[in-house]
């Protein structure tokens, strides 16, 4: 699994996985939808804890988070591009529709870049 940090059309940074077919899957949203299908009532909150939308937090979750991210990618790949998030958000993007960013974003570094 090739992890990426990307910026969606709303200019929000997200954790994703680049797929062999050239798309990018939002792992947090994909995991939320996986949990919903599994019957988890607090699926959005659980997805935020297990597959956070920020790379640093994902790594802090260790193997448990990485395993959940793999499950999210498998689920999204099997469901196809029509899979949408809890509020209708896009989960699978064409590579040309997103901007890849530095894997780990630091607000302190960004502040220095603005000076």
PDB file of C-alpha atoms in Angstrom:
ATOM      1  CA  UNK A   1       0.000   0.000   0.000  1.00  0.00           C
ATOM      2  CA  UNK A   2       1.422   3.359  -1.021  1.00  0.00           C
ATOM      3  CA  UNK A   3       0.312   5.970   1.514  1.00  0.00           C
ATOM      4  CA  UNK A   4      -0.051   9.578   0.382  1.00  0.00           C
ATOM      5  CA  UNK A   5      -1.166  12.879   1.830  1.00  0.00           C
ATOM      6  CA  UNK A   6      -3.406  14.683  -0.611  1.00  0.00           C
ATOM      7  CA  UNK A   7      -5.448  17.847  -0.824  1.00  0.00           C
ATOM      8  CA  UNK A   8      -8.997  17.473  -2.095  1.00  0.00           C
ATOM      9  CA  UNK A   9     -11.097  20.019  -4.003  1.00  0.00           C
ATOM     10  CA  UNK A  10     -12.085  21.659  -0.687  1.00  0.00           C
ATOM     11  CA  UNK A  11      -8.336  22.154  -0.008  1.00  0.00           C
ATOM     12  CA  UNK A  12      -8.417  19.799   2.974  1.00  0.00           C
ATOM     13  CA  UNK A  13      -5.422  17.554   3.597  1.00  0.00           C
ATOM     14  CA  UNK A  14      -6.311  13.885   3.853  1.00  0.00           C
ATOM     15  CA  UNK A  15      -4.542  10.549   4.189  1.00  0.00           C
ATOM     16  CA  UNK A  16      -4.956   8.338   1.194  1.00  0.00           C
ATOM     17  CA  UNK A  17      -3.602   5.386  -0.691  1.00  0.00           C
ATOM     18  CA  UNK A  18      -2.460   5.529  -4.294  1.00  0.00           C
ATOM     19  CA  UNK A  19      -3.858   2.593  -6.256  1.00  0.00           C
ATOM     20  CA  UNK A  20      -2.269   0.784  -9.204  1.00  0.00           C
ATOM     21  CA  UNK A  21      -4.952   2.177 -11.545  1.00  0.00           C
ATOM     22  CA  UNK A  22      -3.911   5.746 -10.710  1.00  0.00           C
ATOM     23  CA  UNK A  23      -6.670   6.737  -8.301  1.00  0.00           C
ATOM     24  CA  UNK A  24      -6.350   7.960  -4.714  1.00  0.00           C
ATOM     25  CA  UNK A  25      -8.572   6.552  -1.951  1.00  0.00           C
ATOM     26  CA  UNK A  26      -9.446   8.623   1.136  1.00  0.00           C
ATOM     27  CA  UNK A  27      -8.678   6.020   3.800  1.00  0.00           C
ATOM     28  CA  UNK A  28     -10.507   7.706   6.676  1.00  0.00           C
ATOM     29  CA  UNK A  29     -13.791   7.960   4.780  1.00  0.00           C
ATOM     30  CA  UNK A  30     -13.406   4.481   3.294  1.00  0.00           C
ATOM     31  CA  UNK A  31     -12.896   3.021   6.757  1.00  0.00           C
ATOM     32  CA  UNK A  32     -15.943   4.868   8.081  1.00  0.00           C
ATOM     33  CA  UNK A  33     -18.071   3.319   5.355  1.00  0.00           C
ATOM     34  CA  UNK A  34     -16.567  -0.105   6.033  1.00  0.00           C
ATOM     35  CA  UNK A  35     -17.502   0.210   9.716  1.00  0.00           C
ATOM     36  CA  UNK A  36     -21.020   1.348   8.818  1.00  0.00           C
ATOM     37  CA  UNK A  37     -21.471  -1.699   6.626  1.00  0.00           C
ATOM     38  CA  UNK A  38     -20.231  -3.869   9.503  1.00  0.00           C
ATOM     39  CA  UNK A  39     -22.979  -2.413  11.734  1.00  0.00           C
ATOM     40  CA  UNK A  40     -20.886  -0.034  13.855  1.00  0.00           C
ATOM     41  CA  UNK A  41     -23.175   2.765  15.071  1.00  0.00           C
ATOM     42  CA  UNK A  42     -20.365   5.251  15.841  1.00  0.00           C
ATOM     43  CA  UNK A  43     -18.612   4.578  12.542  1.00  0.00           C
ATOM     44  CA  UNK A  44     -17.389   8.153  11.888  1.00  0.00           C
ATOM     45  CA  UNK A  45     -15.867   8.513  15.362  1.00  0.00           C
ATOM     46  CA  UNK A  46     -14.342   5.035  15.249  1.00  0.00           C
ATOM     47  CA  UNK A  47     -12.820   5.712  11.824  1.00  0.00           C
ATOM     48  CA  UNK A  48     -11.304   8.942  13.143  1.00  0.00           C
ATOM     49  CA  UNK A  49      -9.634   6.996  15.941  1.00  0.00           C
ATOM     50  CA  UNK A  50      -8.403   4.052  13.877  1.00  0.00           C
ATOM     51  CA  UNK A  51      -7.617   5.713  10.522  1.00  0.00           C
ATOM     52  CA  UNK A  52      -7.165   9.408  11.281  1.00  0.00           C
ATOM     53  CA  UNK A  53      -7.197  11.842   8.357  1.00  0.00           C
ATOM     54  CA  UNK A  54      -3.626  13.007   9.134  1.00  0.00           C
ATOM     55  CA  UNK A  55      -0.516  10.938   8.378  1.00  0.00           C
ATOM     56  CA  UNK A  56       1.311  11.638  11.648  1.00  0.00           C
ATOM     57  CA  UNK A  57      -1.705  10.462  13.661  1.00  0.00           C
ATOM     58  CA  UNK A  58      -2.037   7.394  11.450  1.00  0.00           C
ATOM     59  CA  UNK A  59       1.555   6.390  12.214  1.00  0.00           C
ATOM     60  CA  UNK A  60       1.037   7.077  15.917  1.00  0.00           C
ATOM     61  CA  UNK A  61      -1.734   4.460  15.802  1.00  0.00           C
ATOM     62  CA  UNK A  62       0.865   1.817  14.922  1.00  0.00           C
ATOM     63  CA  UNK A  63      -0.010  -1.550  13.436  1.00  0.00           C
ATOM     64  CA  UNK A  64      -3.650  -1.278  14.429  1.00  0.00           C
ATOM     65  CA  UNK A  65      -4.092   1.877  12.346  1.00  0.00           C
ATOM     66  CA  UNK A  66      -2.108   0.515   9.408  1.00  0.00           C
ATOM     67  CA  UNK A  67      -4.153  -2.699   9.421  1.00  0.00           C
ATOM     68  CA  UNK A  68      -7.364  -0.658   9.466  1.00  0.00           C
ATOM     69  CA  UNK A  69      -6.041   1.467   6.592  1.00  0.00           C
ATOM     70  CA  UNK A  70      -5.393  -1.699   4.564  1.00  0.00           C
ATOM     71  CA  UNK A  71      -8.932  -2.876   5.312  1.00  0.00           C
ATOM     72  CA  UNK A  72     -10.278   0.498   4.177  1.00  0.00           C
ATOM     73  CA  UNK A  73      -8.389   0.287   0.894  1.00  0.00           C
ATOM     74  CA  UNK A  74      -9.623  -3.258   0.241  1.00  0.00           C
ATOM     75  CA  UNK A  75     -13.199  -2.208   1.003  1.00  0.00           C
ATOM     76  CA  UNK A  76     -13.053   0.869  -1.232  1.00  0.00           C
ATOM     77  CA  UNK A  77     -11.447  -1.056  -4.065  1.00  0.00           C
ATOM     78  CA  UNK A  78     -14.115  -3.761  -3.903  1.00  0.00           C
ATOM     79  CA  UNK A  79     -16.948  -1.202  -3.664  1.00  0.00           C
ATOM     80  CA  UNK A  80     -15.720   0.803  -6.636  1.00  0.00           C
ATOM     81  CA  UNK A  81     -15.578   4.484  -7.496  1.00  0.00           C
ATOM     82  CA  UNK A  82     -19.270   5.047  -6.705  1.00  0.00           C
ATOM     83  CA  UNK A  83     -18.663   4.533  -2.965  1.00  0.00           C
ATOM     84  CA  UNK A  84     -19.391   7.817  -1.149  1.00  0.00           C
ATOM     85  CA  UNK A  85     -18.707   9.009   2.382  1.00  0.00           C
ATOM     86  CA  UNK A  86     -21.250   9.476   5.193  1.00  0.00           C
ATOM     87  CA  UNK A  87     -22.299  12.902   3.878  1.00  0.00           C
ATOM     88  CA  UNK A  88     -21.841  12.036   0.205  1.00  0.00           C
ATOM     89  CA  UNK A  89     -18.132  12.921   0.105  1.00  0.00           C
ATOM     90  CA  UNK A  90     -15.919  11.572  -2.625  1.00  0.00           C
ATOM     91  CA  UNK A  91     -13.814   8.631  -1.464  1.00  0.00           C
ATOM     92  CA  UNK A  92     -12.009   7.594  -4.642  1.00  0.00           C
ATOM     93  CA  UNK A  93     -10.429  10.388  -6.669  1.00  0.00           C
ATOM     94  CA  UNK A  94      -8.787  10.414 -10.036  1.00  0.00           C
ATOM     95  CA  UNK A  95      -5.127  11.291  -9.486  1.00  0.00           C
ATOM     96  CA  UNK A  96      -5.549  14.456 -11.591  1.00  0.00           C
ATOM     97  CA  UNK A  97      -8.319  15.711  -9.253  1.00  0.00           C
ATOM     98  CA  UNK A  98      -6.088  15.976  -6.169  1.00  0.00           C
ATOM     99  CA  UNK A  99      -2.794  17.572  -5.214  1.00  0.00           C
ATOM    100  CA  UNK A 100      -0.259  15.334  -3.524  1.00  0.00           C
ATOM    101  CA  UNK A 101       1.395  17.018  -0.554  1.00  0.00           C
ATOM    102  CA  UNK A 102       4.270  16.295   1.790  1.00  0.00           C
ATOM    103  CA  UNK A 103       3.456  13.082   3.651  1.00  0.00           C
ATOM    104  CA  UNK A 104       3.691  14.712   7.073  1.00  0.00           C
ATOM    105  CA  UNK A 105       2.555  18.304   7.317  1.00  0.00           C
ATOM    106  CA  UNK A 106       3.899  20.525  10.041  1.00  0.00           C
ATOM    107  CA  UNK A 107       2.141  23.776  10.889  1.00  0.00           C
ATOM    108  CA  UNK A 108       5.447  25.098  12.253  1.00  0.00           C
ATOM    109  CA  UNK A 109       7.171  24.437   8.931  1.00  0.00           C
ATOM    110  CA  UNK A 110       4.287  25.995   7.019  1.00  0.00           C
ATOM    111  CA  UNK A 111       4.484  29.129   9.186  1.00  0.00           C
ATOM    112  CA  UNK A 112       8.194  29.472   8.421  1.00  0.00           C
ATOM    113  CA  UNK A 113       7.496  29.105   4.705  1.00  0.00           C
ATOM    114  CA  UNK A 114       5.160  32.104   4.808  1.00  0.00           C
ATOM    115  CA  UNK A 115       7.842  34.383   6.216  1.00  0.00           C
TER     116      UNK A 115
END
